[in-house]
PDB file of C-alpha atoms in Angstrom:
ATOM      1  CA  MET A   6     122.049 100.355  82.633  1.00 68.00           C
ATOM      2  CA  ALA A   7     123.468 103.810  84.868  1.00 70.00           C
ATOM      3  CA  GLU A   8     122.462 102.144  87.522  1.00 70.00           C
ATOM      4  CA  LEU A   9     124.804  99.191  86.834  1.00 73.00           C
ATOM      5  CA  ALA A  10     127.308 101.448  85.810  1.00 76.00           C
ATOM      6  CA  ALA A  11     127.696 103.916  88.209  1.00 74.00           C
ATOM      7  CA  LYS A  12     127.925 100.974  90.918  1.00 72.00           C
ATOM      8  CA  ALA A  13     130.615  99.412  89.081  1.00 76.00           C
ATOM      9  CA  SER A  14     133.006 102.427  89.053  1.00 79.00           C
ATOM     10  CA  THR A  15     132.041 102.624  93.024  1.00 76.00           C
ATOM     11  CA  TRP A  16     133.361  99.471  93.091  1.00 76.00           C
ATOM     12  CA  TRP A  17     136.603  99.794  91.439  1.00 79.00           C
ATOM     13  CA  ALA A  18     136.552 102.663  93.236  1.00 78.00           C
ATOM     14  CA  ILE A  19     137.007 101.247  96.146  1.00 77.00           C
ATOM     15  CA  PHE A  20     138.915  97.973  94.813  1.00 75.00           C
ATOM     16  CA  GLN A  21     141.323 100.868  93.887  1.00 77.00           C
ATOM     17  CA  ILE A  22     141.742 102.898  97.014  1.00 77.00           C
ATOM     18  CA  ASN A  23     142.102  99.248  98.819  1.00 73.00           C
ATOM     19  CA  PHE A  24     145.047  98.005  96.541  1.00 74.00           C
ATOM     20  CA  HIS A  25     146.583 100.696  96.582  1.00 74.00           C
ATOM     21  CA  GLU A  26     146.442 101.237 100.178  1.00 72.00           C
ATOM     22  CA  LYS A  27     147.905  97.546 100.545  1.00 69.00           C
ATOM     23  CA  LEU A  28     151.144  98.350  98.793  1.00 70.00           C
ATOM     24  CA  VAL A  29     151.693 100.930 101.439  1.00 70.00           C
ATOM     25  CA  TYR A  30     152.954  97.382 103.048  1.00 70.00           C
ATOM     26  CA  ARG A  31     154.896  95.496 100.630  1.00 69.00           C
ATOM     27  CA  GLY A  32     158.327  94.605 102.442  1.00 71.00           C
ATOM     28  CA  ASP A  33     155.561  93.599 105.307  1.00 71.00           C
ATOM     29  CA  PHE A  34     154.380  91.302 102.229  1.00 66.00           C
ATOM     30  CA  MET A  35     157.491  89.810 101.215  1.00 69.00           C
ATOM     31  CA  LEU A  36     159.330  89.329 104.404  1.00 72.00           C
ATOM     32  CA  GLY A  37     155.713  87.515 105.254  1.00 70.00           C
ATOM     33  CA  THR A  38     155.654  85.148 102.749  1.00 68.00           C
ATOM     34  CA  LEU A  39     159.831  84.575 103.305  1.00 68.00           C
ATOM     35  CA  MET A  40     158.590  82.779 106.763  1.00 70.00           C
ATOM     36  CA  ARG A  41     155.961  81.025 105.293  1.00 69.00           C
ATOM     37  CA  PHE A  42     159.133  79.393 104.058  1.00 68.00           C
ATOM     38  CA  LEU A  43     160.587  78.241 106.787  1.00 72.00           C
ATOM     39  CA  PRO A  44     158.481  75.836 108.108  1.00 73.00           C
ATOM     40  CA  ILE A  45     158.754  73.658 105.263  1.00 72.00           C
ATOM     41  CA  LEU A  46     162.037  73.438 106.163  1.00 74.00           C
ATOM     42  CA  THR A  47     161.272  71.967 109.656  1.00 79.00           C
ATOM     43  CA  GLN A  48     159.232  69.613 107.665  1.00 77.00           C
ATOM     44  CA  ILE A  49     161.245  68.156 104.758  1.00 78.00           C
ATOM     45  CA  PHE A  50     164.015  67.607 107.929  1.00 80.00           C
ATOM     46  CA  LEU A  51     161.248  65.371 109.668  1.00 82.00           C
ATOM     47  CA  TRP A  52     160.274  63.721 106.658  1.00 81.00           C
ATOM     48  CA  SER A  53     163.326  63.610 105.364  1.00 81.00           C
ATOM     49  CA  ALA A  54     164.293  61.245 108.275  1.00 83.00           C
ATOM     50  CA  ILE A  55     161.320  59.572 108.703  1.00 84.00           C
ATOM     51  CA  PHE A  56     162.293  58.305 105.468  1.00 83.00           C
ATOM     52  CA  SER A  57     165.358  57.907 105.984  1.00 81.00           C
ATOM     53  CA  ALA A  58     164.502  55.544 108.779  1.00 81.00           C
ATOM     54  CA  LYS A  59     162.480  53.358 107.223  1.00 77.00           C
ATOM     55  CA  GLY A  60     164.469  52.417 104.608  1.00 72.00           C
ATOM     56  CA  GLY A  61     167.489  51.897 106.899  1.00 71.00           C
ATOM     57  CA  GLY A  62     169.995  55.702 106.272  1.00 67.00           C
ATOM     58  CA  GLU A  63     168.683  55.961 102.261  1.00 71.00           C
ATOM     59  CA  SER A  64     165.337  58.005 101.827  1.00 68.00           C
ATOM     60  CA  ALA A  65     165.449  57.470  97.361  1.00 69.00           C
ATOM     61  CA  GLY A  66     162.600  54.827  96.978  1.00 71.00           C
ATOM     62  CA  GLU A  67     160.679  54.195 100.183  1.00 75.00           C
ATOM     63  CA  GLN A  68     157.665  55.448 100.026  1.00 80.00           C
ATOM     64  CA  ILE A  69     154.805  56.321 102.596  1.00 81.00           C
ATOM     65  CA  ALA A  70     150.933  55.831 102.035  1.00 79.00           C
ATOM     66  CA  GLY A  71     151.335  56.228  98.420  1.00 80.00           C
ATOM     67  CA  TYR A  72     153.521  59.014  98.744  1.00 84.00           C
ATOM     68  CA  THR A  73     157.003  59.157  98.371  1.00 86.00           C
ATOM     69  CA  TYR A  74     159.876  61.484 100.190  1.00 87.00           C
ATOM     70  CA  TYR A  75     159.820  64.298  97.014  1.00 88.00           C
ATOM     71  CA  ASN A  76     156.140  64.304  96.808  1.00 87.00           C
ATOM     72  CA  ILE A  77     156.165  64.973 100.577  1.00 88.00           C
ATOM     73  CA  VAL A  78     158.105  68.390  99.868  1.00 87.00           C
ATOM     74  CA  ALA A  79     156.201  69.008  96.063  1.00 90.00           C
ATOM     75  CA  TYR A  80     152.546  68.710  98.363  1.00 90.00           C
ATOM     76  CA  TYR A  81     154.396  70.754 101.425  1.00 87.00           C
ATOM     77  CA  LEU A  82     155.011  73.414  98.711  1.00 87.00           C
ATOM     78  CA  LEU A  83     152.024  73.172  96.567  1.00 90.00           C
ATOM     79  CA  SER A  84     150.013  73.922 100.342  1.00 89.00           C
ATOM     80  CA  THR A  85     151.413  76.590 101.314  1.00 86.00           C
ATOM     81  CA  ILE A  86     150.350  78.078  98.048  1.00 88.00           C
ATOM     82  CA  SER A  87     147.102  77.120  98.836  1.00 89.00           C
ATOM     83  CA  ARG A  88     147.131  78.506 102.411  1.00 87.00           C
ATOM     84  CA  ALA A  89     148.584  81.655 101.210  1.00 85.00           C
ATOM     85  CA  PHE A  90     145.430  82.042  98.822  1.00 89.00           C
ATOM     86  CA  SER A  91     142.790  80.820 102.052  1.00 89.00           C
ATOM     87  CA  SER A  92     143.899  81.839 104.773  1.00 88.00           C
ATOM     88  CA  MET A  93     142.003  85.202 105.494  1.00 88.00           C
ATOM     89  CA  PRO A  94     144.218  86.410 108.633  1.00 84.00           C
ATOM     90  CA  GLY A  95     142.680  88.987 110.255  1.00 85.00           C
ATOM     91  CA  LEU A  96     139.175  88.850 108.603  1.00 88.00           C
ATOM     92  CA  ALA A  97     136.674  86.743 111.501  1.00 88.00           C
ATOM     93  CA  SER A  98     138.829  89.257 114.618  1.00 87.00           C
ATOM     94  CA  GLY A  99     138.152  92.397 112.622  1.00 88.00           C
ATOM     95  CA  ILE A 100     134.619  92.308 111.877  1.00 88.00           C
ATOM     96  CA  ALA A 101     134.268  90.678 115.666  1.00 87.00           C
ATOM     97  CA  LEU A 102     136.130  93.598 116.641  1.00 87.00           C
ATOM     98  CA  GLN A 103     133.980  96.264 114.460  1.00 85.00           C
ATOM     99  CA  ILE A 104     130.576  94.817 115.634  1.00 85.00           C
ATOM    100  CA  ARG A 105     131.466  95.535 119.459  1.00 83.00           C
ATOM    101  CA  GLU A 106     133.778  98.844 119.155  1.00 82.00           C
ATOM    102  CA  GLY A 107     130.734 100.142 117.221  1.00 80.00           C
ATOM    103  CA  GLU A 108     132.670 101.001 114.243  1.00 79.00           C
ATOM    104  CA  ILE A 109     130.733  98.803 111.872  1.00 79.00           C
ATOM    105  CA  LYS A 110     128.348 101.854 111.807  1.00 77.00           C
ATOM    106  CA  LYS A 111     129.746 103.059 109.612  1.00 76.00           C
ATOM    107  CA  TYR A 112     129.461 101.003 107.016  1.00 76.00           C
ATOM    108  CA  LEU A 113     125.313 100.596 108.115  1.00 77.00           C
ATOM    109  CA  ILE A 114     124.418 104.324 107.216  1.00 77.00           C
ATOM    110  CA  GLN A 115     126.122 103.660 103.638  1.00 76.00           C
ATOM    111  CA  PRO A 116     124.511 102.515 100.757  1.00 74.00           C
ATOM    112  CA  LEU A 117     127.376 100.050  99.701  1.00 76.00           C
ATOM    113  CA  ASP A 118     126.878  96.169 100.631  1.00 83.00           C
ATOM    114  CA  LEU A 119     128.937  95.068 103.517  1.00 86.00           C
ATOM    115  CA  ILE A 120     130.059  91.627 102.877  1.00 89.00           C
ATOM    116  CA  SER A 121     131.020  92.417  99.196  1.00 88.00           C
ATOM    117  CA  PHE A 122     133.778  95.223 100.601  1.00 87.00           C
ATOM    118  CA  PHE A 123     135.095  93.304 102.524  1.00 89.00           C
ATOM    119  CA  LEU A 124     135.434  90.639  99.926  1.00 91.00           C
ATOM    120  CA  LEU A 125     137.022  93.392  97.649  1.00 87.00           C
ATOM    121  CA  ASN A 126     139.578  94.871 100.338  1.00 85.00           C
ATOM    122  CA  ARG A 127     140.311  90.897 100.283  1.00 88.00           C
ATOM    123  CA  ILE A 128     140.575  90.617  96.559  1.00 89.00           C
ATOM    124  CA  ALA A 129     143.372  93.669  97.064  1.00 84.00           C
ATOM    125  CA  HIS A 130     144.606  92.228  99.789  1.00 82.00           C
ATOM    126  CA  LYS A 131     145.387  89.180  97.625  1.00 84.00           C
ATOM    127  CA  LEU A 132     146.772  90.586  94.544  1.00 84.00           C
ATOM    128  CA  THR A 133     149.210  92.835  96.298  1.00 81.00           C
ATOM    129  CA  TYR A 134     150.535  89.625  98.266  1.00 78.00           C
ATOM    130  CA  TYR A 135     151.209  87.475  95.795  1.00 80.00           C
ATOM    131  CA  ILE A 136     152.425  91.014  93.377  1.00 80.00           C
ATOM    132  CA  VAL A 137     154.853  92.106  95.001  1.00 76.00           C
ATOM    133  CA  ALA A 138     155.666  87.758  96.453  1.00 75.00           C
ATOM    134  CA  LEU A 139     155.535  86.774  93.665  1.00 79.00           C
ATOM    135  CA  VAL A 140     159.742  86.669  93.433  1.00 78.00           C
ATOM    136  CA  PRO A 141     160.211  84.661  96.733  1.00 75.00           C
ATOM    137  CA  PHE A 142     157.545  81.925  95.747  1.00 79.00           C
ATOM    138  CA  VAL A 143     159.592  81.512  92.362  1.00 83.00           C
ATOM    139  CA  ILE A 144     163.133  82.058  93.637  1.00 81.00           C
ATOM    140  CA  VAL A 145     162.241  79.147  96.334  1.00 79.00           C
ATOM    141  CA  PHE A 146     159.722  76.530  93.557  1.00 83.00           C
ATOM    142  CA  ILE A 147     162.958  77.137  90.699  1.00 86.00           C
ATOM    143  CA  MET A 148     165.370  75.352  94.027  1.00 83.00           C
ATOM    144  CA  CYS A 149     162.820  73.180  94.708  1.00 83.00           C
ATOM    145  CA  ARG A 150     162.148  72.015  91.295  1.00 85.00           C
ATOM    146  CA  GLY A 151     164.016  68.110  91.458  1.00 85.00           C
ATOM    147  CA  TYR A 152     161.067  67.597  93.587  1.00 86.00           C
ATOM    148  CA  PHE A 153     158.073  67.782  91.527  1.00 87.00           C
ATOM    149  CA  ALA A 154     157.531  65.387  88.476  1.00 83.00           C
ATOM    150  CA  GLY A 155     156.569  68.256  86.049  1.00 82.00           C
ATOM    151  CA  TRP A 156     154.453  70.384  84.503  1.00 86.00           C
ATOM    152  CA  PRO A 157     150.202  67.946  84.991  1.00 89.00           C
ATOM    153  CA  PRO A 158     148.422  68.044  81.759  1.00 90.00           C
ATOM    154  CA  GLY A 159     146.024  70.947  80.567  1.00 90.00           C
ATOM    155  CA  ASN A 160     142.520  70.412  82.392  1.00 90.00           C
ATOM    156  CA  VAL A 161     144.261  69.424  85.537  1.00 92.00           C
ATOM    157  CA  LEU A 162     146.129  72.982  86.163  1.00 92.00           C
ATOM    158  CA  ALA A 163     143.081  74.061  84.550  1.00 94.00           C
ATOM    159  CA  CYS A 164     141.213  72.383  87.605  1.00 94.00           C
ATOM    160  CA  TYR A 165     143.977  73.035  90.059  1.00 94.00           C
ATOM    161  CA  PHE A 166     143.720  76.508  89.958  1.00 94.00           C
ATOM    162  CA  CYS A 167     139.716  76.538  89.414  1.00 95.00           C
ATOM    163  CA  SER A 168     140.292  74.417  93.454  1.00 95.00           C
ATOM    164  CA  LEU A 169     143.094  77.636  94.046  1.00 94.00           C
ATOM    165  CA  PHE A 170     140.159  80.727  93.142  1.00 94.00           C
ATOM    166  CA  LEU A 171     137.981  77.788  95.007  1.00 95.00           C
ATOM    167  CA  SER A 172     139.870  78.205  98.072  1.00 95.00           C
ATOM    168  CA  PHE A 173     139.866  81.323  98.358  1.00 94.00           C
ATOM    169  CA  MET A 174     135.642  82.172  98.749  1.00 95.00           C
ATOM    170  CA  LEU A 175     135.826  79.317 100.823  1.00 95.00           C
ATOM    171  CA  GLY A 176     137.749  80.685 103.593  1.00 94.00           C
ATOM    172  CA  PHE A 177     136.645  84.078 103.181  1.00 94.00           C
ATOM    173  CA  PHE A 178     133.267  83.840 103.670  1.00 95.00           C
ATOM    174  CA  MET A 179     134.146  80.888 106.540  1.00 94.00           C
ATOM    175  CA  GLU A 180     135.568  83.735 108.460  1.00 92.00           C
ATOM    176  CA  ALA A 181     132.854  86.102 107.447  1.00 92.00           C
ATOM    177  CA  THR A 182     130.434  83.883 108.924  1.00 93.00           C
ATOM    178  CA  ILE A 183     132.319  83.399 112.295  1.00 91.00           C
ATOM    179  CA  GLY A 184     133.089  87.123 112.094  1.00 90.00           C
ATOM    180  CA  MET A 185     129.669  87.643 111.337  1.00 89.00           C
ATOM    181  CA  ILE A 186     128.751  85.844 114.912  1.00 89.00           C
ATOM    182  CA  GLY A 187     129.874  88.713 117.127  1.00 85.00           C
ATOM    183  CA  PHE A 188     127.036  90.873 116.595  1.00 86.00           C
ATOM    184  CA  TRP A 189     125.151  88.061 119.005  1.00 86.00           C
ATOM    185  CA  PHE A 190     128.676  86.893 120.924  1.00 82.00           C
ATOM    186  CA  LEU A 191     130.458  90.497 120.504  1.00 74.00           C
ATOM    187  CA  GLU A 192     134.571  88.225 121.150  1.00 77.00           C
ATOM    188  CA  VAL A 193     134.379  85.002 118.801  1.00 80.00           C
ATOM    189  CA  ARG A 194     138.231  84.800 119.825  1.00 82.00           C
ATOM    190  CA  SER A 195     137.474  81.614 121.117  1.00 84.00           C
ATOM    191  CA  LEU A 196     135.305  80.449 118.226  1.00 85.00           C
ATOM    192  CA  LEU A 197     138.197  81.655 116.228  1.00 84.00           C
ATOM    193  CA  PHE A 198     140.485  79.821 118.132  1.00 87.00           C
ATOM    194  CA  VAL A 199     138.892  76.335 118.504  1.00 88.00           C
ATOM    195  CA  TYR A 200     138.688  77.122 114.719  1.00 87.00           C
ATOM    196  CA  MET A 201     142.141  77.959 113.811  1.00 86.00           C
ATOM    197  CA  LEU A 202     142.800  74.987 115.629  1.00 85.00           C
ATOM    198  CA  PHE A 203     141.062  72.166 113.632  1.00 87.00           C
ATOM    199  CA  SER A 204     142.177  74.292 110.574  1.00 86.00           C
ATOM    200  CA  PHE A 205     145.498  73.872 110.946  1.00 83.00           C
ATOM    201  CA  PHE A 206     145.949  69.496 111.061  1.00 82.00           C
ATOM    202  CA  LEU A 207     141.814  69.391 109.583  1.00 87.00           C
ATOM    203  CA  SER A 208     143.221  71.132 106.122  1.00 87.00           C
ATOM    204  CA  GLY A 209     145.894  68.916 105.144  1.00 85.00           C
ATOM    205  CA  HIS A 210     148.475  71.827 106.133  1.00 81.00           C
ATOM    206  CA  MET A 211     150.296  69.082 108.932  1.00 81.00           C
ATOM    207  CA  PHE A 212     150.012  66.072 106.417  1.00 83.00           C
ATOM    208  CA  PRO A 213     148.348  65.050 103.376  1.00 87.00           C
ATOM    209  CA  LEU A 214     144.980  63.781 105.008  1.00 86.00           C
ATOM    210  CA  ASP A 215     144.452  61.105 102.100  1.00 84.00           C
ATOM    211  CA  MET A 216     147.624  59.391 105.189  1.00 82.00           C
ATOM    212  CA  LEU A 217     144.494  58.726 107.142  1.00 80.00           C
ATOM    213  CA  ASN A 218     143.082  56.208 104.265  1.00 77.00           C
ATOM    214  CA  GLU A 219     145.340  53.028 105.847  1.00 71.00           C
ATOM    215  CA  LEU A 220     143.914  53.833 109.248  1.00 69.00           C
ATOM    216  CA  GLY A 221     141.446  52.167 108.609  1.00 69.00           C
ATOM    217  CA  GLY A 222     137.283  53.449 110.076  1.00 70.00           C
ATOM    218  CA  PRO A 223     135.475  56.143 109.649  1.00 75.00           C
ATOM    219  CA  TRP A 224     137.959  58.885 110.850  1.00 76.00           C
ATOM    220  CA  ALA A 225     139.020  59.523 106.650  1.00 76.00           C
ATOM    221  CA  MET A 226     135.758  59.743 105.494  1.00 79.00           C
ATOM    222  CA  ILE A 227     134.878  62.180 108.673  1.00 82.00           C
ATOM    223  CA  ILE A 228     137.328  64.466 107.690  1.00 81.00           C
ATOM    224  CA  LYS A 229     137.298  64.304 103.783  1.00 79.00           C
ATOM    225  CA  SER A 230     133.157  65.402 104.187  1.00 83.00           C
ATOM    226  CA  LEU A 231     134.306  68.542 106.048  1.00 89.00           C
ATOM    227  CA  PRO A 232     134.945  72.138 104.270  1.00 92.00           C
ATOM    228  CA  LEU A 233     138.367  72.553 105.403  1.00 92.00           C
ATOM    229  CA  MET A 234     140.441  69.995 103.169  1.00 92.00           C
ATOM    230  CA  TYR A 235     139.011  72.236 100.753  1.00 93.00           C
ATOM    231  CA  LEU A 236     142.161  74.859 102.240  1.00 93.00           C
ATOM    232  CA  ALA A 237     144.424  73.081 101.329  1.00 91.00           C
ATOM    233  CA  TYR A 238     144.301  69.489 100.749  1.00 92.00           C
ATOM    234  CA  PHE A 239     142.446  70.016  98.175  1.00 93.00           C
ATOM    235  CA  PRO A 240     144.130  72.148  95.568  1.00 94.00           C
ATOM    236  CA  ALA A 241     147.415  70.469  96.007  1.00 93.00           C
ATOM    237  CA  ALA A 242     146.519  67.235  95.434  1.00 92.00           C
ATOM    238  CA  VAL A 243     144.948  67.911  92.444  1.00 94.00           C
ATOM    239  CA  PHE A 244     148.003  69.157  91.316  1.00 93.00           C
ATOM    240  CA  LEU A 245     149.943  66.288  92.197  1.00 90.00           C
ATOM    241  CA  GLU A 246     147.385  63.903  90.275  1.00 90.00           C
ATOM    242  CA  LYS A 247     146.712  62.183  93.681  1.00 88.00           C
ATOM    243  CA  ILE A 248     142.396  62.742  92.363  1.00 89.00           C
ATOM    244  CA  THR A 249     141.905  61.959  89.463  1.00 87.00           C
ATOM    245  CA  GLY A 250     138.635  61.282  87.178  1.00 88.00           C
ATOM    246  CA  ALA A 251     135.317  61.090  89.275  1.00 90.00           C
ATOM    247  CA  GLU A 252     136.708  61.728  92.214  1.00 90.00           C
ATOM    248  CA  LEU A 253     137.990  64.660  91.507  1.00 91.00           C
ATOM    249  CA  MET A 254     135.413  65.616  89.048  1.00 92.00           C
ATOM    250  CA  TRP A 255     133.281  64.858  92.930  1.00 92.00           C
ATOM    251  CA  GLY A 256     135.367  67.051  94.451  1.00 92.00           C
ATOM    252  CA  MET A 257     135.610  70.599  92.703  1.00 94.00           C
ATOM    253  CA  ILE A 258     131.229  69.883  92.652  1.00 94.00           C
ATOM    254  CA  VAL A 259     131.561  69.786  96.899  1.00 94.00           C
ATOM    255  CA  GLN A 260     134.282  72.455  96.798  1.00 94.00           C
ATOM    256  CA  VAL A 261     131.385  75.136  94.853  1.00 96.00           C
ATOM    257  CA  ALA A 262     128.237  73.868  97.487  1.00 96.00           C
ATOM    258  CA  TRP A 263     130.660  74.481 100.782  1.00 95.00           C
ATOM    259  CA  VAL A 264     131.425  78.216  99.261  1.00 96.00           C
ATOM    260  CA  VAL A 265     127.305  78.289  98.084  1.00 97.00           C
ATOM    261  CA  PHE A 266     127.020  77.244 101.524  1.00 96.00           C
ATOM    262  CA  PHE A 267     128.718  79.203 103.412  1.00 96.00           C
ATOM    263  CA  ILE A 268     127.346  82.892 101.258  1.00 96.00           C
ATOM    264  CA  ILE A 269     124.274  81.791 102.232  1.00 96.00           C
ATOM    265  CA  ALA A 270     125.904  81.847 105.857  1.00 95.00           C
ATOM    266  CA  SER A 271     127.292  84.739 106.096  1.00 93.00           C
ATOM    267  CA  ARG A 272     124.420  86.488 104.443  1.00 93.00           C
ATOM    268  CA  LEU A 273     122.463  85.013 107.155  1.00 94.00           C
ATOM    269  CA  ALA A 274     124.297  85.940 109.862  1.00 92.00           C
ATOM    270  CA  PHE A 275     125.164  89.233 108.039  1.00 90.00           C
ATOM    271  CA  HIS A 276     120.496  90.207 107.862  1.00 90.00           C
ATOM    272  CA  TYR A 277     119.646  88.814 111.184  1.00 90.00           C
ATOM    273  CA  GLY A 278     122.791  90.529 112.919  1.00 87.00           C
ATOM    274  CA  VAL A 279     122.388  93.120 111.953  1.00 85.00           C
ATOM    275  CA  LYS A 280     117.957  93.082 112.691  1.00 84.00           C
ATOM    276  CA  GLN A 281     119.558  92.779 116.157  1.00 78.00           C
ATOM    277  CA  TYR A 282     122.739  94.839 116.446  1.00 76.00           C
ATOM    278  CA  SER A 283     122.608  97.752 118.982  1.00 74.00           C
ATOM    279  CA  ALA A 284     125.565 100.968 117.780  1.00 64.00           C
ATOM    280  CA  TYR A 285     127.884 101.062 121.203  1.00 55.00           C
ATOM    281  CA  GLY A 286     131.008 103.171 120.840  1.00 53.00           C
ATOM    282  CA  GLY A 287     131.727 106.162 119.550  1.00 50.00           C
TER     283      GLY A 287
END
């Protein structure tokens, strides 16, 4: 019990240090939050033009793939929140850089778990971000409240917050796994570029993925079987009640399964990567 308390105290101290370190850049967090919403304006104007063209100059009442114009705007606002949870800027490239330049050895010789250390660092990063960015988020959503039909039922809201937490875990362990590949290749920028490219289109960042249902063929099923959809699309669709009942239950189970898969993958990559690692650099 004393050993467990000592470990908890150590991790709490690491978290506090990371938290206070991130607070130094609170102005950058706030500015970054406002910048996140600027692309939304482009999307609002674009979809307004599309719906107006479909409705002969009127966007009200028109639907595309089950989405009204108001649904689309609400979706993009919600997917912005999802992406803020699941995006891990600099994580994979940072891990690969530390491996390549030998800085990672300072963690390997200390009695701490490297992946848990990075996870605490990222939790502190996200917590600081949302504390600082809360005001811009509230202002934007108050201004855009007319695009929402209202709050979903309590059980749906609980699933939504759960899916947001899982999207954070999924985003972290996916990028940590990519970063750990640096033990073999040293450089992962090309791999990370491919990942970011697919993530941008297949996470639901560009459009709601259930629009693909009308395309026919296996494409919708293939895309929805990938973990990327849980980074942005799934939480937003849960809030908008586009996914309900048994589909919602299975979606939550699959999201948990992907998180467990990448936790194991990152652990295996770290375990076997360290075994063949040679510390280069100063």
